[in-house]
Each structure stands twice: as C-alpha cells, then as structure tokens.
Amino acid sequence: MRIDLLTLFPEFFASPLSQSMLQRAQAQGAVTYRVVNLRDYAGDRHQVTDDRPFGGGPGMVMKIEPLAAAIRAARQADPQTRVILLSPSGSRFNQAKARELAGYPHLLLICGHYEGVDDRIHFYIDEELSIGDYILTGGEIPALMVVDAVTRLLPGVLGGEGATEEESFQEGLLEYPHYTRPRVFEGHEVPPVLLEGDHQRIARWRRRQALARTVRRRPDLLARARLSQADREFIKSLALSQAEDR
Ligand code: 9D3
C-alpha cells in the first residue's frame, strides 16, 4: 500500500514515520509513505495557501486551488487513489474504517489547518474523517492515527497479525487486565486466580473481567458485542450487585 500525506507542515511527520512499527512496515515493503508539502502546489510566487473568509468572520480559510491541484496530481499519478480529508466535521474514524482503508492500494490523507478548508474541497475528495469530538490544531495528528491504525492491519506487518484475528478478539469487549512479575508491588497483589494454574478458571475470570469493565466503562460497546447466554447472565448479576451497592 502507498499512503500520501498532504500537509503544510511536512516536518511534523519526519520523526513519527521513522519510528518503530511504521518504520519496520516501510522497510518490509508493506507500505510506502510519502509526505507532500501543500505549499509546492501554491502556484503564486508567495506560495499563499490561506485567505480571509468570504462573508467575514475570524481566522483564515485554506484556499481551494492548491488543494485541488495536489489532489489532481495524485489522481493523475494513480486513478485508484482514495482521497480523504481529515476534518472535525467528518464522520468518525473507527476500527471498521481502518479495516476498509487497509484494502485500498493508495490513500491520500489531507491535513487541514486554520479555521477550515474552502468547502468546495467536497467536489475533489472521496470522504471526510474525524477522530473524535475534541478540537485539535490541525489534521496532522489525526492523519498519523489513520496511518498507524491502517498500517498495523497490512499483510506481513507485526509478524502476520491480521484483520481476521483482530475481529474475533474478545468479540467487541474491552480487554481483561494483564499482569507480570513481581507478584506483589508496593502492596498491590496480582489476582491469585492467575497464579493457581487452573486454565479454565483463568479463562472464566478473564471473560468476566472483560465483561465487567465494558459494562462500567464502555456500555455503548455491549450493543455490538458477541455475548453468550452465560455472559448475559453474568452482566445481569453485575447489575443486581451494583444496585445493592446503592
Ligand atoms: C471554529 C470551528 N472549528 C471547528 C470545530 C474550526 C476548526 C478547528 C480545528 C477547523 C480545523 C481544526 C483543526 N482540526 C482538524 O483539522 C482535525 C480534527 C480535529 O480537530 N478533531 C478531531 N478530528 C480531526 S480530523 C482533523
């Protein structure tokens, strides 16, 4: 896969893309990252990429011409390019979207800045993604999050860990808690069940921990989780014991 990043701050990506897993993925040939400076597509001498908003108001707006020129160049080089704008107004990026994007041969991730992008960008992009409901200074960190989430799903990355394993894992619940040595740290003990060697009891304990954590922290996940009858009964017993707590 190839991932192009279009940005006004190309230096932003130098270090993250040369670290750990992303670097290894690139060295293995699973992915090629290319950072493109939007300023290179600003035709005028002063290479202006933003301007004041029509209709007035605070801040600056990213101009359409450099964006359209950069997108056109990418599509001309490869008509199969999937063009994605990172923007606070996009639909929410999630694991299902990461899996979908991992199936494209070529992504172009566009990082916005200033108060926003001239809205006519919508005639040139395929989709618009947000990473969540908080305001950042630009689309660079969101683009890196997409890069990271997509790259780890590519065949051969991380020793063959793929999307299939991913999907079945814990069936949409939060993970159970993990522990390693020492058995006691500053008075905090590892749960004894993990030291007793009864693998059936351990599996049941872990499942119940995952269920209890999900109920308390991310109840929104339960609607889509794959739950057995035993799981449902355990959750019901949790609800009852929580009611008794009050
Ligand atoms: C004043 C209105 N703002 C929208 C809420 C304008 C605005 C703020 C911040 C426009 C762009 C930005 C920079 N953020 C992104 O480009 C961005 C983003 C984000 O801020 N939150 C979550 N996901 C994303 S993806 C790109």
PDB file of C-alpha atoms and ligand atoms in Angstrom:
ATOM      1  CA  MET A   1       0.000   0.000   0.000  1.00  0.00           C
ATOM      2  CA  ARG A   2       1.020   3.581  -0.548  1.00  0.00           C
ATOM      3  CA  ILE A   3      -0.023   6.443   1.766  1.00  0.00           C
ATOM      4  CA  ASP A   4       0.487  10.074   0.720  1.00  0.00           C
ATOM      5  CA  LEU A   5       0.189  12.789   3.353  1.00  0.00           C
ATOM      6  CA  LEU A   6      -0.651  16.289   2.132  1.00  0.00           C
ATOM      7  CA  THR A   7       0.256  18.957   4.699  1.00  0.00           C
ATOM      8  CA  LEU A   8       1.516  22.480   5.310  1.00  0.00           C
ATOM      9  CA  PHE A   9       3.848  21.006   7.967  1.00  0.00           C
ATOM     10  CA  PRO A  10       5.815  18.187   6.319  1.00  0.00           C
ATOM     11  CA  GLU A  11       8.453  18.207   9.131  1.00  0.00           C
ATOM     12  CA  PHE A  12       5.712  17.085  11.509  1.00  0.00           C
ATOM     13  CA  PHE A  13       5.800  13.574  10.019  1.00  0.00           C
ATOM     14  CA  ALA A  14       9.560  13.010   9.845  1.00  0.00           C
ATOM     15  CA  SER A  15      10.007  11.559  13.311  1.00  0.00           C
ATOM     16  CA  PRO A  16       6.756   9.548  13.716  1.00  0.00           C
ATOM     17  CA  LEU A  17       7.161   7.825  10.342  1.00  0.00           C
ATOM     18  CA  SER A  18      10.742   6.852  11.173  1.00  0.00           C
ATOM     19  CA  GLN A  19       9.831   5.148  14.480  1.00  0.00           C
ATOM     20  CA  SER A  20       9.248   1.526  15.451  1.00  0.00           C
ATOM     21  CA  MET A  21       6.396  -0.259  13.717  1.00  0.00           C
ATOM     22  CA  LEU A  22       5.803   2.311  10.978  1.00  0.00           C
ATOM     23  CA  GLN A  23       9.467   2.277  10.019  1.00  0.00           C
ATOM     24  CA  ARG A  24       9.564  -1.534  10.063  1.00  0.00           C
ATOM     25  CA  ALA A  25       6.429  -1.763   7.924  1.00  0.00           C
ATOM     26  CA  GLN A  26       8.054   0.521   5.393  1.00  0.00           C
ATOM     27  CA  ALA A  27      11.370  -1.378   5.483  1.00  0.00           C
ATOM     28  CA  GLN A  28       9.463  -4.652   4.900  1.00  0.00           C
ATOM     29  CA  GLY A  29       7.836  -3.120   1.822  1.00  0.00           C
ATOM     30  CA  ALA A  30       4.298  -3.440   3.226  1.00  0.00           C
ATOM     31  CA  VAL A  31       3.742   0.310   2.845  1.00  0.00           C
ATOM     32  CA  THR A  32       5.364   3.415   1.392  1.00  0.00           C
ATOM     33  CA  TYR A  33       4.708   6.800   2.983  1.00  0.00           C
ATOM     34  CA  ARG A  34       5.173   9.998   1.009  1.00  0.00           C
ATOM     35  CA  VAL A  35       4.866  13.412   2.627  1.00  0.00           C
ATOM     36  CA  VAL A  36       3.775  16.154   0.227  1.00  0.00           C
ATOM     37  CA  ASN A  37       4.128  19.865   1.000  1.00  0.00           C
ATOM     38  CA  LEU A  38       0.903  21.643   0.038  1.00  0.00           C
ATOM     39  CA  ARG A  39       2.935  24.823  -0.463  1.00  0.00           C
ATOM     40  CA  ASP A  40       4.519  23.172  -3.525  1.00  0.00           C
ATOM     41  CA  TYR A  41       1.071  23.372  -5.164  1.00  0.00           C
ATOM     42  CA  ALA A  42       0.503  27.065  -4.375  1.00  0.00           C
ATOM     43  CA  GLY A  43       1.177  28.491  -7.809  1.00  0.00           C
ATOM     44  CA  ASP A  44       1.915  32.110  -6.960  1.00  0.00           C
ATOM     45  CA  ARG A  45       5.363  33.422  -6.044  1.00  0.00           C
ATOM     46  CA  HIS A  46       4.492  33.891  -2.379  1.00  0.00           C
ATOM     47  CA  GLN A  47       3.040  30.392  -2.190  1.00  0.00           C
ATOM     48  CA  VAL A  48      -0.080  31.521  -0.332  1.00  0.00           C
ATOM     49  CA  THR A  49      -2.271  28.645   0.889  1.00  0.00           C
ATOM     50  CA  ASP A  50      -4.868  30.525   3.004  1.00  0.00           C
ATOM     51  CA  ASP A  51      -7.062  33.610   2.729  1.00  0.00           C
ATOM     52  CA  ARG A  52      -9.771  35.540   4.610  1.00  0.00           C
ATOM     53  CA  PRO A  53     -13.272  34.024   4.668  1.00  0.00           C
ATOM     54  CA  PHE A  54     -15.923  35.346   2.278  1.00  0.00           C
ATOM     55  CA  GLY A  55     -18.704  36.812   4.411  1.00  0.00           C
ATOM     56  CA  GLY A  56     -16.276  37.800   7.146  1.00  0.00           C
ATOM     57  CA  GLY A  57     -15.508  36.209  10.489  1.00  0.00           C
ATOM     58  CA  PRO A  58     -12.417  35.203  12.413  1.00  0.00           C
ATOM     59  CA  GLY A  59      -9.463  33.197  11.168  1.00  0.00           C
ATOM     60  CA  MET A  60      -8.282  32.090   7.771  1.00  0.00           C
ATOM     61  CA  VAL A  61      -9.538  29.516   5.276  1.00  0.00           C
ATOM     62  CA  MET A  62      -7.374  27.126   3.256  1.00  0.00           C
ATOM     63  CA  LYS A  63      -7.579  28.060  -0.412  1.00  0.00           C
ATOM     64  CA  ILE A  64      -9.085  25.589  -2.879  1.00  0.00           C
ATOM     65  CA  GLU A  65      -6.576  25.966  -5.771  1.00  0.00           C
ATOM     66  CA  PRO A  66      -3.502  24.366  -4.117  1.00  0.00           C
ATOM     67  CA  LEU A  67      -5.647  21.577  -2.646  1.00  0.00           C
ATOM     68  CA  ALA A  68      -7.356  20.815  -5.963  1.00  0.00           C
ATOM     69  CA  ALA A  69      -4.003  20.895  -7.799  1.00  0.00           C
ATOM     70  CA  ALA A  70      -2.398  18.469  -5.323  1.00  0.00           C
ATOM     71  CA  ILE A  71      -5.399  16.093  -5.473  1.00  0.00           C
ATOM     72  CA  ARG A  72      -5.434  16.242  -9.268  1.00  0.00           C
ATOM     73  CA  ALA A  73      -1.718  15.384  -9.391  1.00  0.00           C
ATOM     74  CA  ALA A  74      -2.263  12.397  -7.065  1.00  0.00           C
ATOM     75  CA  ARG A  75      -5.230  11.105  -9.116  1.00  0.00           C
ATOM     76  CA  GLN A  76      -3.305  11.598 -12.338  1.00  0.00           C
ATOM     77  CA  ALA A  77      -0.379   9.557 -10.973  1.00  0.00           C
ATOM     78  CA  ASP A  78      -2.798   6.855  -9.753  1.00  0.00           C
ATOM     79  CA  PRO A  79      -6.538   6.966 -10.602  1.00  0.00           C
ATOM     80  CA  GLN A  80      -7.142   4.400  -7.825  1.00  0.00           C
ATOM     81  CA  THR A  81      -6.138   6.886  -5.098  1.00  0.00           C
ATOM     82  CA  ARG A  82      -8.657   7.110  -2.225  1.00  0.00           C
ATOM     83  CA  VAL A  83      -8.709  10.803  -1.244  1.00  0.00           C
ATOM     84  CA  ILE A  84      -9.544  11.525   2.403  1.00  0.00           C
ATOM     85  CA  LEU A  85      -9.817  14.873   4.207  1.00  0.00           C
ATOM     86  CA  LEU A  86      -9.155  14.872   7.960  1.00  0.00           C
ATOM     87  CA  SER A  87     -11.571  17.384   9.440  1.00  0.00           C
ATOM     88  CA  PRO A  88     -13.509  17.941  12.682  1.00  0.00           C
ATOM     89  CA  SER A  89     -16.704  17.801  10.554  1.00  0.00           C
ATOM     90  CA  GLY A  90     -16.003  14.328   9.163  1.00  0.00           C
ATOM     91  CA  SER A  91     -17.588  11.028  10.113  1.00  0.00           C
ATOM     92  CA  ARG A  92     -15.891   9.236  12.988  1.00  0.00           C
ATOM     93  CA  PHE A  93     -12.827   7.114  12.225  1.00  0.00           C
ATOM     94  CA  ASN A  94     -13.022   3.672  13.854  1.00  0.00           C
ATOM     95  CA  GLN A  95     -11.624   0.145  13.545  1.00  0.00           C
ATOM     96  CA  ALA A  96     -14.113  -0.819  10.823  1.00  0.00           C
ATOM     97  CA  LYS A  97     -12.975   2.189   8.754  1.00  0.00           C
ATOM     98  CA  ALA A  98      -9.327   1.268   9.387  1.00  0.00           C
ATOM     99  CA  ARG A  99     -10.044  -2.235   8.018  1.00  0.00           C
ATOM    100  CA  GLU A 100     -11.776  -0.769   4.976  1.00  0.00           C
ATOM    101  CA  LEU A 101      -8.933   1.661   4.256  1.00  0.00           C
ATOM    102  CA  ALA A 102      -6.352  -1.132   4.604  1.00  0.00           C
ATOM    103  CA  GLY A 103      -7.950  -2.650   1.479  1.00  0.00           C
ATOM    104  CA  TYR A 104      -7.128   0.281  -0.815  1.00  0.00           C
ATOM    105  CA  PRO A 105      -3.853   0.296  -2.778  1.00  0.00           C
ATOM    106  CA  HIS A 106      -3.323   4.046  -2.359  1.00  0.00           C
ATOM    107  CA  LEU A 107      -4.523   6.640   0.167  1.00  0.00           C
ATOM    108  CA  LEU A 108      -4.118  10.411   0.075  1.00  0.00           C
ATOM    109  CA  LEU A 109      -4.645  11.899   3.544  1.00  0.00           C
ATOM    110  CA  ILE A 110      -5.219  15.660   3.531  1.00  0.00           C
ATOM    111  CA  CYS A 111      -4.431  17.585   6.709  1.00  0.00           C
ATOM    112  CA  GLY A 112      -6.463  20.748   7.200  1.00  0.00           C
ATOM    113  CA  HIS A 113      -5.435  23.767   9.253  1.00  0.00           C
ATOM    114  CA  TYR A 114      -6.543  27.321  10.136  1.00  0.00           C
ATOM    115  CA  GLU A 115     -10.286  27.663  10.744  1.00  0.00           C
ATOM    116  CA  GLY A 116     -11.083  25.212   7.992  1.00  0.00           C
ATOM    117  CA  VAL A 117     -10.922  24.401   4.304  1.00  0.00           C
ATOM    118  CA  ASP A 118     -12.828  26.034   1.434  1.00  0.00           C
ATOM    119  CA  ASP A 119     -15.944  23.859   1.298  1.00  0.00           C
ATOM    120  CA  ARG A 120     -15.591  23.238  -2.465  1.00  0.00           C
ATOM    121  CA  ILE A 121     -13.000  20.610  -1.418  1.00  0.00           C
ATOM    122  CA  HIS A 122     -16.005  18.265  -1.343  1.00  0.00           C
ATOM    123  CA  PHE A 123     -16.012  18.150  -5.156  1.00  0.00           C
ATOM    124  CA  TYR A 124     -12.476  16.684  -5.058  1.00  0.00           C
ATOM    125  CA  ILE A 125     -12.360  14.239  -2.135  1.00  0.00           C
ATOM    126  CA  ASP A 126     -13.891  10.793  -1.567  1.00  0.00           C
ATOM    127  CA  GLU A 127     -14.566  11.122   2.153  1.00  0.00           C
ATOM    128  CA  GLU A 128     -14.026  13.236   5.266  1.00  0.00           C
ATOM    129  CA  LEU A 129     -12.954  11.716   8.598  1.00  0.00           C
ATOM    130  CA  SER A 130     -12.749  12.982  12.181  1.00  0.00           C
ATOM    131  CA  ILE A 131     -11.014  11.131  15.002  1.00  0.00           C
ATOM    132  CA  GLY A 132     -13.321  12.365  17.769  1.00  0.00           C
ATOM    133  CA  ASP A 133     -15.145  15.196  19.452  1.00  0.00           C
ATOM    134  CA  TYR A 134     -12.314  17.482  20.557  1.00  0.00           C
ATOM    135  CA  ILE A 135     -10.634  20.395  18.786  1.00  0.00           C
ATOM    136  CA  LEU A 136      -7.050  19.986  17.614  1.00  0.00           C
ATOM    137  CA  THR A 137      -4.790  22.480  15.837  1.00  0.00           C
ATOM    138  CA  GLY A 138      -4.711  20.586  12.554  1.00  0.00           C
ATOM    139  CA  GLY A 139      -5.218  17.293  10.737  1.00  0.00           C
ATOM    140  CA  GLU A 140      -1.627  16.047  11.147  1.00  0.00           C
ATOM    141  CA  ILE A 141      -2.129  14.032  14.337  1.00  0.00           C
ATOM    142  CA  PRO A 142      -5.439  12.594  13.044  1.00  0.00           C
ATOM    143  CA  ALA A 143      -3.653  11.597   9.804  1.00  0.00           C
ATOM    144  CA  LEU A 144      -0.944   9.840  11.834  1.00  0.00           C
ATOM    145  CA  MET A 145      -3.617   7.975  13.757  1.00  0.00           C
ATOM    146  CA  VAL A 146      -5.123   6.741  10.485  1.00  0.00           C
ATOM    147  CA  VAL A 147      -1.642   5.796   9.227  1.00  0.00           C
ATOM    148  CA  ASP A 148      -0.913   3.848  12.419  1.00  0.00           C
ATOM    149  CA  ALA A 149      -4.260   2.044  12.606  1.00  0.00           C
ATOM    150  CA  VAL A 150      -4.201   1.110   8.895  1.00  0.00           C
ATOM    151  CA  THR A 151      -0.526   0.114   8.719  1.00  0.00           C
ATOM    152  CA  ARG A 152      -0.751  -2.450  11.516  1.00  0.00           C
ATOM    153  CA  LEU A 153      -3.514  -4.244   9.557  1.00  0.00           C
ATOM    154  CA  LEU A 154      -1.453  -4.672   6.374  1.00  0.00           C
ATOM    155  CA  PRO A 155      -0.372  -8.225   5.485  1.00  0.00           C
ATOM    156  CA  GLY A 156       3.070  -9.018   6.863  1.00  0.00           C
ATOM    157  CA  VAL A 157       3.160  -6.166   9.390  1.00  0.00           C
ATOM    158  CA  LEU A 158       3.764  -7.184  13.023  1.00  0.00           C
ATOM    159  CA  GLY A 159       4.543 -10.778  12.075  1.00  0.00           C
ATOM    160  CA  GLY A 160       1.338 -11.571  10.227  1.00  0.00           C
ATOM    161  CA  GLU A 161      -1.184 -10.296  12.764  1.00  0.00           C
ATOM    162  CA  GLY A 162      -4.127  -9.611  10.508  1.00  0.00           C
ATOM    163  CA  ALA A 163      -7.664  -8.309  10.416  1.00  0.00           C
ATOM    164  CA  THR A 164      -9.236 -11.753  10.944  1.00  0.00           C
ATOM    165  CA  GLU A 165      -7.551 -12.327  14.296  1.00  0.00           C
ATOM    166  CA  GLU A 166      -8.397  -8.740  15.148  1.00  0.00           C
ATOM    167  CA  GLU A 167     -12.119  -9.125  14.586  1.00  0.00           C
ATOM    168  CA  SER A 168     -12.663 -12.209  16.676  1.00  0.00           C
ATOM    169  CA  PHE A 169     -10.500 -10.992  19.539  1.00  0.00           C
ATOM    170  CA  GLN A 170     -12.613 -10.542  22.698  1.00  0.00           C
ATOM    171  CA  GLU A 171     -15.652 -10.058  20.435  1.00  0.00           C
ATOM    172  CA  GLY A 172     -16.004  -6.312  20.839  1.00  0.00           C
ATOM    173  CA  LEU A 173     -15.341  -6.059  24.588  1.00  0.00           C
ATOM    174  CA  LEU A 174     -12.625  -4.170  26.448  1.00  0.00           C
ATOM    175  CA  GLU A 175      -9.626  -6.336  27.293  1.00  0.00           C
ATOM    176  CA  TYR A 176      -9.177  -8.252  30.534  1.00  0.00           C
ATOM    177  CA  PRO A 177      -6.417  -6.925  32.863  1.00  0.00           C
ATOM    178  CA  HIS A 178      -2.826  -8.122  32.351  1.00  0.00           C
ATOM    179  CA  TYR A 179      -0.131  -8.685  34.993  1.00  0.00           C
ATOM    180  CA  THR A 180       3.506  -9.757  35.094  1.00  0.00           C
ATOM    181  CA  ARG A 181       6.196 -10.043  37.782  1.00  0.00           C
ATOM    182  CA  PRO A 182       6.575  -9.076  40.598  1.00  0.00           C
ATOM    183  CA  ARG A 183       3.615 -10.864  42.242  1.00  0.00           C
ATOM    184  CA  VAL A 184       3.349  -8.053  44.820  1.00  0.00           C
ATOM    185  CA  PHE A 185       4.300  -4.453  44.046  1.00  0.00           C
ATOM    186  CA  GLU A 186       4.065  -1.809  46.777  1.00  0.00           C
ATOM    187  CA  GLY A 187       1.373  -3.905  48.450  1.00  0.00           C
ATOM    188  CA  HIS A 188      -0.661  -4.402  45.230  1.00  0.00           C
ATOM    189  CA  GLU A 189      -1.122  -8.139  44.603  1.00  0.00           C
ATOM    190  CA  VAL A 190      -1.724  -9.962  41.349  1.00  0.00           C
ATOM    191  CA  PRO A 191      -5.166 -11.661  41.463  1.00  0.00           C
ATOM    192  CA  PRO A 192      -4.471 -15.136  42.963  1.00  0.00           C
ATOM    193  CA  VAL A 193      -6.529 -16.985  40.306  1.00  0.00           C
ATOM    194  CA  LEU A 194      -3.784 -16.151  37.764  1.00  0.00           C
ATOM    195  CA  LEU A 195      -1.143 -17.941  39.868  1.00  0.00           C
ATOM    196  CA  GLU A 196      -3.071 -21.149  40.549  1.00  0.00           C
ATOM    197  CA  GLY A 197      -2.701 -22.745  37.101  1.00  0.00           C
ATOM    198  CA  ASP A 198      -6.378 -23.662  36.601  1.00  0.00           C
ATOM    199  CA  HIS A 199      -6.706 -22.554  32.987  1.00  0.00           C
ATOM    200  CA  GLN A 200     -10.454 -22.978  32.840  1.00  0.00           C
ATOM    201  CA  ARG A 201     -10.917 -20.770  35.915  1.00  0.00           C
ATOM    202  CA  ILE A 202      -8.457 -18.240  34.462  1.00  0.00           C
ATOM    203  CA  ALA A 203     -10.373 -18.065  31.182  1.00  0.00           C
ATOM    204  CA  ARG A 204     -13.675 -17.571  33.031  1.00  0.00           C
ATOM    205  CA  TRP A 205     -12.156 -14.891  35.295  1.00  0.00           C
ATOM    206  CA  ARG A 206     -10.723 -13.022  32.318  1.00  0.00           C
ATOM    207  CA  ARG A 207     -14.009 -13.137  30.432  1.00  0.00           C
ATOM    208  CA  ARG A 208     -15.841 -11.779  33.450  1.00  0.00           C
ATOM    209  CA  GLN A 209     -13.269  -9.017  33.971  1.00  0.00           C
ATOM    210  CA  ALA A 210     -13.663  -8.003  30.323  1.00  0.00           C
ATOM    211  CA  LEU A 211     -17.456  -8.006  30.675  1.00  0.00           C
ATOM    212  CA  ALA A 212     -17.453  -6.052  33.972  1.00  0.00           C
ATOM    213  CA  ARG A 213     -15.031  -3.423  32.616  1.00  0.00           C
ATOM    214  CA  THR A 214     -17.073  -2.993  29.462  1.00  0.00           C
ATOM    215  CA  VAL A 215     -20.315  -2.592  31.436  1.00  0.00           C
ATOM    216  CA  ARG A 216     -18.750   0.068  33.685  1.00  0.00           C
ATOM    217  CA  ARG A 217     -16.539   1.972  31.214  1.00  0.00           C
ATOM    218  CA  ARG A 218     -17.950   1.446  27.733  1.00  0.00           C
ATOM    219  CA  PRO A 219     -21.566   0.278  27.958  1.00  0.00           C
ATOM    220  CA  ASP A 220     -22.002   1.565  24.374  1.00  0.00           C
ATOM    221  CA  LEU A 221     -19.894  -1.397  23.173  1.00  0.00           C
ATOM    222  CA  LEU A 222     -22.293  -4.001  24.600  1.00  0.00           C
ATOM    223  CA  ALA A 223     -24.920  -3.450  21.891  1.00  0.00           C
ATOM    224  CA  ARG A 224     -22.487  -4.822  19.249  1.00  0.00           C
ATOM    225  CA  ALA A 225     -20.574  -7.348  21.396  1.00  0.00           C
ATOM    226  CA  ARG A 226     -20.946 -11.082  20.799  1.00  0.00           C
ATOM    227  CA  LEU A 227     -22.329 -12.371  24.103  1.00  0.00           C
ATOM    228  CA  SER A 228     -23.189 -15.910  25.198  1.00  0.00           C
ATOM    229  CA  GLN A 229     -26.132 -16.699  27.467  1.00  0.00           C
ATOM    230  CA  ALA A 230     -23.619 -17.107  30.339  1.00  0.00           C
ATOM    231  CA  ASP A 231     -22.193 -13.651  29.545  1.00  0.00           C
ATOM    232  CA  ARG A 232     -25.672 -12.105  29.663  1.00  0.00           C
ATOM    233  CA  GLU A 233     -26.429 -13.788  32.976  1.00  0.00           C
ATOM    234  CA  PHE A 234     -23.129 -12.558  34.431  1.00  0.00           C
ATOM    235  CA  ILE A 235     -23.932  -8.995  33.297  1.00  0.00           C
ATOM    236  CA  LYS A 236     -27.379  -9.272  34.877  1.00  0.00           C
ATOM    237  CA  SER A 237     -25.778 -10.409  38.164  1.00  0.00           C
ATOM    238  CA  LEU A 238     -23.428  -7.386  37.945  1.00  0.00           C
ATOM    239  CA  ALA A 239     -26.342  -5.013  37.515  1.00  0.00           C
ATOM    240  CA  LEU A 240     -28.031  -6.569  40.551  1.00  0.00           C
ATOM    241  CA  SER A 241     -24.944  -6.342  42.784  1.00  0.00           C
ATOM    242  CA  GLN A 242     -24.393  -2.742  41.635  1.00  0.00           C
ATOM    243  CA  ALA A 243     -27.996  -1.913  42.556  1.00  0.00           C
ATOM    244  CA  GLU A 244     -27.320  -3.391  46.011  1.00  0.00           C
ATOM    245  CA  ASP A 245     -24.291  -1.063  46.339  1.00  0.00           C
ATOM    246  CA  ARG A 246     -26.608   1.980  46.241  1.00  0.00           C
TER     247      ARG A 246
HETATM  248  C1  9D3 B   1     -14.096  27.209  14.699  1.00  0.00           C
HETATM  249  C2  9D3 B   1     -14.640  25.929  14.234  1.00  0.00           C
HETATM  250  N1  9D3 B   1     -13.670  24.854  14.244  1.00  0.00           N
HETATM  251  C3  9D3 B   1     -14.333  23.563  14.010  1.00  0.00           C
HETATM  252  C4  9D3 B   1     -14.750  22.896  15.268  1.00  0.00           C
HETATM  253  C5  9D3 B   1     -12.677  25.085  13.185  1.00  0.00           C
HETATM  254  C6  9D3 B   1     -11.534  24.138  13.187  1.00  0.00           C
HETATM  255  C7  9D3 B   1     -10.897  23.774  14.350  1.00  0.00           C
HETATM  256  C8  9D3 B   1      -9.805  22.909  14.332  1.00  0.00           C
HETATM  257  C9  9D3 B   1     -11.072  23.640  11.984  1.00  0.00           C
HETATM  258  C10 9D3 B   1      -9.984  22.789  11.965  1.00  0.00           C
HETATM  259  C11 9D3 B   1      -9.342  22.438  13.132  1.00  0.00           C
HETATM  260  C12 9D3 B   1      -8.179  21.524  13.084  1.00  0.00           C
HETATM  261  N2  9D3 B   1      -8.578  20.122  13.295  1.00  0.00           N
HETATM  262  C13 9D3 B   1      -8.525  19.223  12.329  1.00  0.00           C
HETATM  263  O1  9D3 B   1      -8.104  19.541  11.227  1.00  0.00           O
HETATM  264  C14 9D3 B   1      -8.999  17.872  12.564  1.00  0.00           C
HETATM  265  C15 9D3 B   1      -9.628  17.278  13.710  1.00  0.00           C
HETATM  266  C16 9D3 B   1      -9.986  17.805  14.990  1.00  0.00           C
HETATM  267  O2  9D3 B   1      -9.762  18.969  15.350  1.00  0.00           O
HETATM  268  N3  9D3 B   1     -10.627  16.965  15.859  1.00  0.00           N
HETATM  269  C17 9D3 B   1     -10.895  15.657  15.565  1.00  0.00           C
HETATM  270  N4  9D3 B   1     -10.577  15.134  14.390  1.00  0.00           N
HETATM  271  C18 9D3 B   1      -9.952  15.944  13.486  1.00  0.00           C
HETATM  272  S1  9D3 B   1      -9.501  15.464  11.953  1.00  0.00           S
HETATM  273  C19 9D3 B   1      -8.878  16.921  11.557  1.00  0.00           C
END
